[in-house]
CSV table of C-alpha atoms in Angstrom, one decimal:
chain,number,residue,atom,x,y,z
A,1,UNK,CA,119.5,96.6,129.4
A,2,UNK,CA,118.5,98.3,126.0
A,3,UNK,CA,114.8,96.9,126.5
A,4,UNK,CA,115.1,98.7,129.9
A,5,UNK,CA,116.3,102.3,128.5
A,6,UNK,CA,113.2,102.3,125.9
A,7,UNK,CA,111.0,100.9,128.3
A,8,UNK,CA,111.9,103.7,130.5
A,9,UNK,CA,111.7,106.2,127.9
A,10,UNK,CA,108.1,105.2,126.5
A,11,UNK,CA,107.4,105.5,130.4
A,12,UNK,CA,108.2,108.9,130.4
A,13,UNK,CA,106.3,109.8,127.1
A,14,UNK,CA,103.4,108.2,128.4
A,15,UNK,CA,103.3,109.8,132.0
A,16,UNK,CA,103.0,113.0,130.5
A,17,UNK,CA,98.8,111.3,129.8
A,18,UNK,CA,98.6,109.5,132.8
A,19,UNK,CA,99.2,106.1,131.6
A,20,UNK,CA,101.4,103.6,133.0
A,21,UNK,CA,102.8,100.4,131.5
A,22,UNK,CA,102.0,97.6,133.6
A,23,UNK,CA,99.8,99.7,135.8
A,24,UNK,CA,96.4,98.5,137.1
A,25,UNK,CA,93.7,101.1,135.7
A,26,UNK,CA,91.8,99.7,132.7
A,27,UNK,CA,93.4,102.3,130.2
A,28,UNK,CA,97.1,100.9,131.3
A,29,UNK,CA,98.8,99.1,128.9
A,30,UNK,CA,99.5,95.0,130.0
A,31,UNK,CA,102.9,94.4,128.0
A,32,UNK,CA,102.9,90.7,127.3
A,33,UNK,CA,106.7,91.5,125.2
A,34,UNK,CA,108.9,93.4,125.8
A,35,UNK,CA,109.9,93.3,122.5
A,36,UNK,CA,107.1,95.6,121.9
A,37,UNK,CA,109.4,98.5,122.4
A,38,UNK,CA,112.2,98.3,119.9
A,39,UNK,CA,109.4,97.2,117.6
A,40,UNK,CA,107.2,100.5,118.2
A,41,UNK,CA,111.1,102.2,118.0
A,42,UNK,CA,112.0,101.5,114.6
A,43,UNK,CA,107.9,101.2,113.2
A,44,UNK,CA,106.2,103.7,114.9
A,45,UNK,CA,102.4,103.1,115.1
A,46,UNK,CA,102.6,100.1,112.6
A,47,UNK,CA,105.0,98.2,115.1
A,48,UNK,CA,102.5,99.5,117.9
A,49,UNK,CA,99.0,98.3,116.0
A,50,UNK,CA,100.9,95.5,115.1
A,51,UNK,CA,101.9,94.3,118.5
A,52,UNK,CA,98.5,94.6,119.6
A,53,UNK,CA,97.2,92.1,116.8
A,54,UNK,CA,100.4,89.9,117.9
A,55,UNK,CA,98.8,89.6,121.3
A,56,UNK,CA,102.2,90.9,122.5
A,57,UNK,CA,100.0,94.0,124.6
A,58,UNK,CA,96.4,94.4,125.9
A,59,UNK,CA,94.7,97.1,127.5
A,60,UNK,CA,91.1,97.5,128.9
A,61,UNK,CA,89.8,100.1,127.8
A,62,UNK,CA,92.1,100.9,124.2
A,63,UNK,CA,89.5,103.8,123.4
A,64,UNK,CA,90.8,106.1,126.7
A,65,UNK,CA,94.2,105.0,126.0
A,66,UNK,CA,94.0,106.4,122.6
A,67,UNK,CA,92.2,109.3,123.7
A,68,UNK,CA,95.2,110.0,126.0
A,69,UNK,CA,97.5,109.7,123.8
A,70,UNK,CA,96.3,111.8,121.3
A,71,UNK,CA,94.7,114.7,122.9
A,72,UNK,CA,98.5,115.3,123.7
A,73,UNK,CA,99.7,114.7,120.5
A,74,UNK,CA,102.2,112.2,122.1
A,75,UNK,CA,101.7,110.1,118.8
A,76,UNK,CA,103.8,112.3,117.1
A,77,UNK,CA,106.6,112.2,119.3
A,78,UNK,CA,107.0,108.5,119.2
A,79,UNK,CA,108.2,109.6,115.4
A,80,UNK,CA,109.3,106.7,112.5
A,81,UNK,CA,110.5,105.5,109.7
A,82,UNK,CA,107.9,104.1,107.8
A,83,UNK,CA,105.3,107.7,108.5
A,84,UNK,CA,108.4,109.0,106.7
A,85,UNK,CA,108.9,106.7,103.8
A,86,UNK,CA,104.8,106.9,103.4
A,87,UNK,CA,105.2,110.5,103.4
A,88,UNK,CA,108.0,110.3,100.7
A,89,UNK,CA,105.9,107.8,98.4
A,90,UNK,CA,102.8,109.8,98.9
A,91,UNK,CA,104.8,112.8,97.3
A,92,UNK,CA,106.7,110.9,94.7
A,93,UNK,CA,103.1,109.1,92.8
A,94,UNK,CA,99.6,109.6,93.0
A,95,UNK,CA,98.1,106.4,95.5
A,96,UNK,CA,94.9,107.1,94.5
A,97,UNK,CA,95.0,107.0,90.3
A,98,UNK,CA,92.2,105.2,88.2
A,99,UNK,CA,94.4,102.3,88.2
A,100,UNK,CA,94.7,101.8,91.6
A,101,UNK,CA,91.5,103.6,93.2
A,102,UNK,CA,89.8,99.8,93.0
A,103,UNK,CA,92.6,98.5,95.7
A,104,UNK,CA,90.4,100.2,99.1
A,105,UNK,CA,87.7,98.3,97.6
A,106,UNK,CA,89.1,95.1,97.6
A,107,UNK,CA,91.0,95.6,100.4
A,108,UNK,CA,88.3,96.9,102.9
A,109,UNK,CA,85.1,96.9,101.6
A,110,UNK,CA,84.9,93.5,100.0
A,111,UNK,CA,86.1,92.0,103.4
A,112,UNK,CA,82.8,90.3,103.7
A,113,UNK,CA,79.4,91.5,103.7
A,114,UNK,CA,79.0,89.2,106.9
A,115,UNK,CA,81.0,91.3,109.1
A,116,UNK,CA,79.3,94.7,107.6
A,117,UNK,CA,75.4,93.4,108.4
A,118,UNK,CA,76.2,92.8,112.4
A,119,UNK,CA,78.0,95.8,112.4
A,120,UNK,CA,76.1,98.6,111.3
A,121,UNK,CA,72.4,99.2,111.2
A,122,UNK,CA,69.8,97.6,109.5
A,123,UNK,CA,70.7,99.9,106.6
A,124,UNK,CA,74.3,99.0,106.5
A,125,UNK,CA,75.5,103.1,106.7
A,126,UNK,CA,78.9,102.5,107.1
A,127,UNK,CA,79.6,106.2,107.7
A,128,UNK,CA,79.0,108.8,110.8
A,129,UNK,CA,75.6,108.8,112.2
A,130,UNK,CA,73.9,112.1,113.3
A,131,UNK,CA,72.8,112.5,117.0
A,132,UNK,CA,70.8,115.4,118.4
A,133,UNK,CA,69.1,115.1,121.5
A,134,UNK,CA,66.2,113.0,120.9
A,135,UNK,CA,68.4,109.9,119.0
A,136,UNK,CA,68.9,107.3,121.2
A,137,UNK,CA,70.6,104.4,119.1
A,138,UNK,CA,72.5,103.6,115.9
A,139,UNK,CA,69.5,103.0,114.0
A,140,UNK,CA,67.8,106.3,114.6
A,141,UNK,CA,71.4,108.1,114.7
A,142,UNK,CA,71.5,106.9,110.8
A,143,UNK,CA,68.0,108.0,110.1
A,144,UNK,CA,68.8,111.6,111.1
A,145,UNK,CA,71.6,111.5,109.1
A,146,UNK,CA,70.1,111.0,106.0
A,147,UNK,CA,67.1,113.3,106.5
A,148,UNK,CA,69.6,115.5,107.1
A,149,UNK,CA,71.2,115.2,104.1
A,150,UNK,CA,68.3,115.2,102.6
A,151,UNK,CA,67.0,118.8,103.7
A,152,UNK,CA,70.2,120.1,103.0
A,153,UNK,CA,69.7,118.6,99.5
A,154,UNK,CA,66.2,119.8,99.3
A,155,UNK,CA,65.3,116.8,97.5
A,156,UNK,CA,62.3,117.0,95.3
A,157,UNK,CA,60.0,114.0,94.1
A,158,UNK,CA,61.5,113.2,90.3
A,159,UNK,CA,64.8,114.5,91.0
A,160,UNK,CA,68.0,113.1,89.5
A,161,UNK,CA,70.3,112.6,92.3
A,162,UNK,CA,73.5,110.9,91.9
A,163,UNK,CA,75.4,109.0,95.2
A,164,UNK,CA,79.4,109.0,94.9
A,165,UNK,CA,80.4,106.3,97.0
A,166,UNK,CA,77.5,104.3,97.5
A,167,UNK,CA,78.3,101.7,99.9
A,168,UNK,CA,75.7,99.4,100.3
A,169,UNK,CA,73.2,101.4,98.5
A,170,UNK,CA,71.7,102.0,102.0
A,171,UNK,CA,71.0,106.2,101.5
A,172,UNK,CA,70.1,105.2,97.6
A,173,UNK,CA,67.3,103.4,98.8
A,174,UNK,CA,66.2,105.5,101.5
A,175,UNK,CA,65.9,108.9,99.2
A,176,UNK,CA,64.2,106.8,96.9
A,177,UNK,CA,61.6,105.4,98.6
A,178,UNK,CA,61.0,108.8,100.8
A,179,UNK,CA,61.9,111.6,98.6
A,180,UNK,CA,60.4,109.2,95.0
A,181,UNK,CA,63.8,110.3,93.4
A,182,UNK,CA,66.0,108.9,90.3
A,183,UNK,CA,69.6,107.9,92.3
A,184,UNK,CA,72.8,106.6,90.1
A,185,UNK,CA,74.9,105.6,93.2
A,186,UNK,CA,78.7,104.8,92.0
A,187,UNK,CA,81.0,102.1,94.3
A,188,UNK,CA,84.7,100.8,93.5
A,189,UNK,CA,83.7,97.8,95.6
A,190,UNK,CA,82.2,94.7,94.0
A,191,UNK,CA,81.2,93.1,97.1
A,192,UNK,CA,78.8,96.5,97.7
A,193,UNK,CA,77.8,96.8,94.2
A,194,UNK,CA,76.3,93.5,94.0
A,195,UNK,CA,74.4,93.9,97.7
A,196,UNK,CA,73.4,97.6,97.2
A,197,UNK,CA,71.4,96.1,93.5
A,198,UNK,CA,69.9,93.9,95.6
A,199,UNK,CA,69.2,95.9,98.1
A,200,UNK,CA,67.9,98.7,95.5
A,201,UNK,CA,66.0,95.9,93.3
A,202,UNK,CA,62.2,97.6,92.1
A,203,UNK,CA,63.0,101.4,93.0
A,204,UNK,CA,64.3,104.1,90.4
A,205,UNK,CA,68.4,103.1,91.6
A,206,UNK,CA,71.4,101.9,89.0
A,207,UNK,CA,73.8,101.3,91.1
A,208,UNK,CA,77.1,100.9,89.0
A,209,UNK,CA,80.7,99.9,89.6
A,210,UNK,CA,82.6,102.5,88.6
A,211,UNK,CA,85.2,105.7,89.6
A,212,UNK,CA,83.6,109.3,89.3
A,213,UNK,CA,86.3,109.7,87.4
A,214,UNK,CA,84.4,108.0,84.3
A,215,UNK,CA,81.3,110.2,85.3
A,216,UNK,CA,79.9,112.4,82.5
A,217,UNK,CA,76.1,113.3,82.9
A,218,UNK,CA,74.2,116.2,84.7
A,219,UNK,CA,72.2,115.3,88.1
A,220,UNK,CA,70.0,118.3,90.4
A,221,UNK,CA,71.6,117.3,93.1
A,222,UNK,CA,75.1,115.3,94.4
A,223,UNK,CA,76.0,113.7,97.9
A,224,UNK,CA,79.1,112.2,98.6
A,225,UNK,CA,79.0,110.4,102.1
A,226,UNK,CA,82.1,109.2,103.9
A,227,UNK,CA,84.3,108.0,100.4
A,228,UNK,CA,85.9,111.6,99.5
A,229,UNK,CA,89.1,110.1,102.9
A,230,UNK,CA,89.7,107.6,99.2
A,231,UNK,CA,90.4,110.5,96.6
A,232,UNK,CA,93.8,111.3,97.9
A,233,UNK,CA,95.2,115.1,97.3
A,234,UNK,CA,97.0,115.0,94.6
A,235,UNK,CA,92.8,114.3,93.2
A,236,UNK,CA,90.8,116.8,95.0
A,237,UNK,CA,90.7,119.4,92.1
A,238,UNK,CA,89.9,116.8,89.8
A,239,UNK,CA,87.6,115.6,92.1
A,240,UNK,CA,85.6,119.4,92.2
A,241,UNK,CA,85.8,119.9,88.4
A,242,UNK,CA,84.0,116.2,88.0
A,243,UNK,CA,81.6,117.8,90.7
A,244,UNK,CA,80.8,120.8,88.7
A,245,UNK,CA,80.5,119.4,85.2
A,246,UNK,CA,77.9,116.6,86.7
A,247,UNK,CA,76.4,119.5,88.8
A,248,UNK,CA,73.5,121.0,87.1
A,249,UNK,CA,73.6,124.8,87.2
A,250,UNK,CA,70.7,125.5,90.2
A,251,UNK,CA,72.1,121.7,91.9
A,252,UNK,CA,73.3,121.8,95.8
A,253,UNK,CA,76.1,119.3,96.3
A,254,UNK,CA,76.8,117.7,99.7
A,255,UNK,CA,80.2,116.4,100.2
A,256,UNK,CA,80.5,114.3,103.9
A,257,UNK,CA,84.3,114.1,104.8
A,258,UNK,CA,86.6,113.4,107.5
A,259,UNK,CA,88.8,116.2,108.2
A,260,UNK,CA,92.1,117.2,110.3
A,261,UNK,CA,93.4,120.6,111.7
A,262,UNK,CA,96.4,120.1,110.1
A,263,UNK,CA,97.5,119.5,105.5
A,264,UNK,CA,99.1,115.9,105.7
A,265,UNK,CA,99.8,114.1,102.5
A,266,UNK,CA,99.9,110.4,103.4
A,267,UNK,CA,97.9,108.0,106.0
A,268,UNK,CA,98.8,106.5,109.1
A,269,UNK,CA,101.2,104.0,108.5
A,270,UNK,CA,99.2,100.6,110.4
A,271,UNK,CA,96.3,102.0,108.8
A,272,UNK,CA,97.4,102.6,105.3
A,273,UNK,CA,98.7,98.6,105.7
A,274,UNK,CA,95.7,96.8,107.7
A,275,UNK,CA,92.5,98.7,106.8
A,276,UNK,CA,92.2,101.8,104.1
A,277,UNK,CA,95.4,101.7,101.0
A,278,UNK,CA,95.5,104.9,99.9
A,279,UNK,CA,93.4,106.7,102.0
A,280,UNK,CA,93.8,110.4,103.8
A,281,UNK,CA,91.9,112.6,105.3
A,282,UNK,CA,91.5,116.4,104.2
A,283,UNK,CA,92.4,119.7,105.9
A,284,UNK,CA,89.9,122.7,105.6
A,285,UNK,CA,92.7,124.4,103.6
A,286,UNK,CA,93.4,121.4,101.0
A,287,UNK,CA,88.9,121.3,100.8
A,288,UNK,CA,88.7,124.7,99.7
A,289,UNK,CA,91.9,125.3,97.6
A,290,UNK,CA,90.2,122.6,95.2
A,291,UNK,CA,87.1,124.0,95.3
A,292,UNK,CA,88.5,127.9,94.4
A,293,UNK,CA,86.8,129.0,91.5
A,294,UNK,CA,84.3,126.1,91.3
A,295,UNK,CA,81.8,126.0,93.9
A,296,UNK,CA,80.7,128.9,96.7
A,297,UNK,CA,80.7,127.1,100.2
A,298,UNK,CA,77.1,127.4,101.8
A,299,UNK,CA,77.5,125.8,104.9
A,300,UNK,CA,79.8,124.3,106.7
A,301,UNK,CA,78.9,121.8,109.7
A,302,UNK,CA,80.9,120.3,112.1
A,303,UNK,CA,79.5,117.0,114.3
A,304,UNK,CA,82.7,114.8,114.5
A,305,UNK,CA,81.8,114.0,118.1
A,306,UNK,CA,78.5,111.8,116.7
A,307,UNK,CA,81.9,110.2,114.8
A,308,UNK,CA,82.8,108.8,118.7
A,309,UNK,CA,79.4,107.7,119.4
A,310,UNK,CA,78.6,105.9,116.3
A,311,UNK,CA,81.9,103.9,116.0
A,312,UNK,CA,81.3,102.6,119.8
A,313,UNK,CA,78.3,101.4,118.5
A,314,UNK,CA,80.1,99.2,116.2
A,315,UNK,CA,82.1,98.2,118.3
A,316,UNK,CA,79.6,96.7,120.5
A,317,UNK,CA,77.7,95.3,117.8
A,318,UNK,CA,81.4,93.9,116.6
A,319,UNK,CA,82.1,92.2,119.8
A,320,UNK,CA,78.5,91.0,120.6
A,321,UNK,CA,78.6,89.3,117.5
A,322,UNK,CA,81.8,87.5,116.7
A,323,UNK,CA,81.1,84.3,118.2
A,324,UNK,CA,78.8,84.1,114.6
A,325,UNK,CA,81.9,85.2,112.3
A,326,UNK,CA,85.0,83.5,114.0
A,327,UNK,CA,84.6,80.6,111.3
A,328,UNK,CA,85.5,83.4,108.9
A,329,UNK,CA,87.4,86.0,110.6
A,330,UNK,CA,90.4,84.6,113.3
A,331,UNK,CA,91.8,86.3,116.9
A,332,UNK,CA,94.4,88.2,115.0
A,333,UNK,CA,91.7,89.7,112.8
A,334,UNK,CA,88.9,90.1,115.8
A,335,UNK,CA,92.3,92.4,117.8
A,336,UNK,CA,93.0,94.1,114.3
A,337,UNK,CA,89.7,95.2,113.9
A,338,UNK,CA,89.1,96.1,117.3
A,339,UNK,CA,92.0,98.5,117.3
A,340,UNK,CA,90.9,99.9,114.4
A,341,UNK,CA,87.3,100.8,115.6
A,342,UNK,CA,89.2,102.1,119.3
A,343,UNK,CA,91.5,104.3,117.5
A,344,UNK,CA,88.8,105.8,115.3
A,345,UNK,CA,86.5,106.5,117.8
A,346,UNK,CA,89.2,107.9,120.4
A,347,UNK,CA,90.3,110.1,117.0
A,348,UNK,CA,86.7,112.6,117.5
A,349,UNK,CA,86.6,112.1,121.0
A,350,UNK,CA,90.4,113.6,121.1
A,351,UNK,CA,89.1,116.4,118.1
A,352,UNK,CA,91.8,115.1,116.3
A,353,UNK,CA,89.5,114.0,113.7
A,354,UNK,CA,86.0,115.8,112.5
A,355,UNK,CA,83.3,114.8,110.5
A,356,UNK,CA,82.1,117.7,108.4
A,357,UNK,CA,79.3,118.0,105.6
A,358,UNK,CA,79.8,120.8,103.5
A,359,UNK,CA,77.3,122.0,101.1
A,360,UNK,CA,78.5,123.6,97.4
A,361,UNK,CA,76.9,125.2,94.4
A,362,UNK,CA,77.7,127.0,91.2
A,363,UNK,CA,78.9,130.6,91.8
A,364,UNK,CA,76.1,131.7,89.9
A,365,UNK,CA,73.1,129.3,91.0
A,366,UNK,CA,70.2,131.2,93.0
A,367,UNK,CA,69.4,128.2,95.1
A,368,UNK,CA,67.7,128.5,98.9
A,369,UNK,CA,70.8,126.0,100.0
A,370,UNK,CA,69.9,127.3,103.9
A,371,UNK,CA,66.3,125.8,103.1
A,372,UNK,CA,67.3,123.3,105.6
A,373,UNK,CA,67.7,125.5,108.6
């Protein structure tokens, strides 16, 4: 009977997006337990990711489900106890100290370089791809993006250019071997550290395993793609005063962030547990309270829709390719990992997630940062 009553009442939450438990449209859900319920009840959206990775729910098309849900903020009314404990924690220390900034790297990143190079694109970008009319795929998508970046950077031949966050060294090597700059790309991940020197061998890169907090040299120009959702906001000044000291006085620097409407100070609970410790993603208002007194904002640019496109991408490659991973990756992963990449995409579809890059300099600096346009 209880089971019946919360059935009901998730029912009714979920008619108000036009989904129907049990229904027969590929964004229903297929409840395979009905103990699904009193789990999403007392957990929230860990006990709903998590019944999805039990096999105890399937749906067709999870990307339009999560769309649904979260263009109508219906997430939030589901409510739960472990959003609030996370909240609490979040408050009471700082998740993303020097001691502990290494754990997303372990914990995502070094997952297996495997997974990454069927993933993404030849260039192993694991970040939002840039789409104007004439892209077509993922590969050219993540082209764009870095000449992109790099107009906005105005990158010059014998530049020193330093990459925070450098992933697989993939944009290291690209401005290197188009723009003949000097790169120092920085990772907390071993796993990326040890592909990106490889990657990087014979071009002007030093790649090094390290946290910008132990930066302390001057560079013409900075980029940070896709790693500043790690820093955590109890960080973000520090963050900007690291910036600016490594920031030489005419330098552009290009931060490229996730960002939400709305000042949150913990993650989502199934994600802070399954996929990115420690991580959040920035408000507008947090972005430029750090930055007060340190940088002037140039430009701001929104494409978080390109977000949607280049995740279902991933997706695709994902799935087209697990048949060569399932030795190393089993069903509860392949359904944990396809949620993940469903969710995020349905996140910019729904707006409730942009991609920004925002472009900084020295209050004083006389540099032509709108070159690019």
């Amino acid at each position: 009977r209880p089971m019946a009553v919360l059935k009901g009442y998730y029912q009714k939450l979920l008619d108000e997006v036009d989904v129907k438990i049990n229904g027969t449209r590929p964004w229903d859900i297929a409840i395979k337990n009905s103990k699904m319920f009193r789990r999403i009840l007392f957990k929230g959206s860990l006990g709903l990711g998590e019944s999805y990775m039990d096999g105890w729910f399937d749906c067709e098309q999870l990307d339009v489900f999560f769309e649904k849900i979260l263009s109508k903020g219906i997430d939030y009314k589901a409510g739960s106890i472990p959003a609030f404990l996370a909240m609490v924690r979040s408050r009471l220390t700082n998740l993303q100290s020097i001691s502990r900034a290494y754990m997303v790297g372990e914990k995502h990143y070094d997952i297996g370089n495997d997974l990454f190079s069927v993933m993404l694109d030849k260039r192993m970008i694991y970040t939002c791809g840039y789409w104007p009319k004439e892209v077509e795929n993922l590969e050219e998508s993540q082209k764009a993006k870095l000449d992109l970046v790099a107009k906005k950077l105005n990158l010059k031949p014998g530049m020193k250019v330093l990459d925070i966050g450098c992933g697989w060294g993939g944009a290291a090597k690209y401005f290197a071997e188009t723009h003949n700059v000097r790169v120092v790309g920085i990772t907390i991940s071993k796993e990326q550290a040890s592909l990106a020197r490889e990657t990087c061998a014979g071009l002007d890169v030093d790649i090094r395993l390290s946290d910008y907090r132990e930066l302390n040299e001057k560079f013409d120009a900075i980029y940070s793609i896709g790693m500043f959702e790690a820093v955590g906001y109890k960080n973000y000044r520090k963050y900007f005063k690291v910036v600016r000291h490594c920031l030489k006085k005419e330098g552009i620097f290009l931060l490229h962030t996730i960002g939400v409407d709305e000042s949150t100070t913990a993650t989502d609970p199934w994600v802070q547990k399954y996929i990115f410790p420690n991580g959040m993603m920035p408000s507008s208002r947090q972005i430029t309270g750090a930055i007060e007194g340190l940088f002037k904002i140039d430009d701001w640019h929104n494409f978080g829709p390109d977000y949607d496109k280049t995740i279902m991408c991933w997706h695709k490659n994902f799935t087209k390719h697990y048949q060569s991973l399932k030795h190393n990756y089993d069903e509860r992963f392949f359904r944990m990992w396809t949620y993940w990449l469903l969710l995020s995409a349905a996140s910019f579809r729904s707006r409730s997630n942009h991609l920004w890059q925002i472009l900084l300099s020295h209050p004083g600096s006389n540099n032509l940062t709108n070159a690019f346009r």
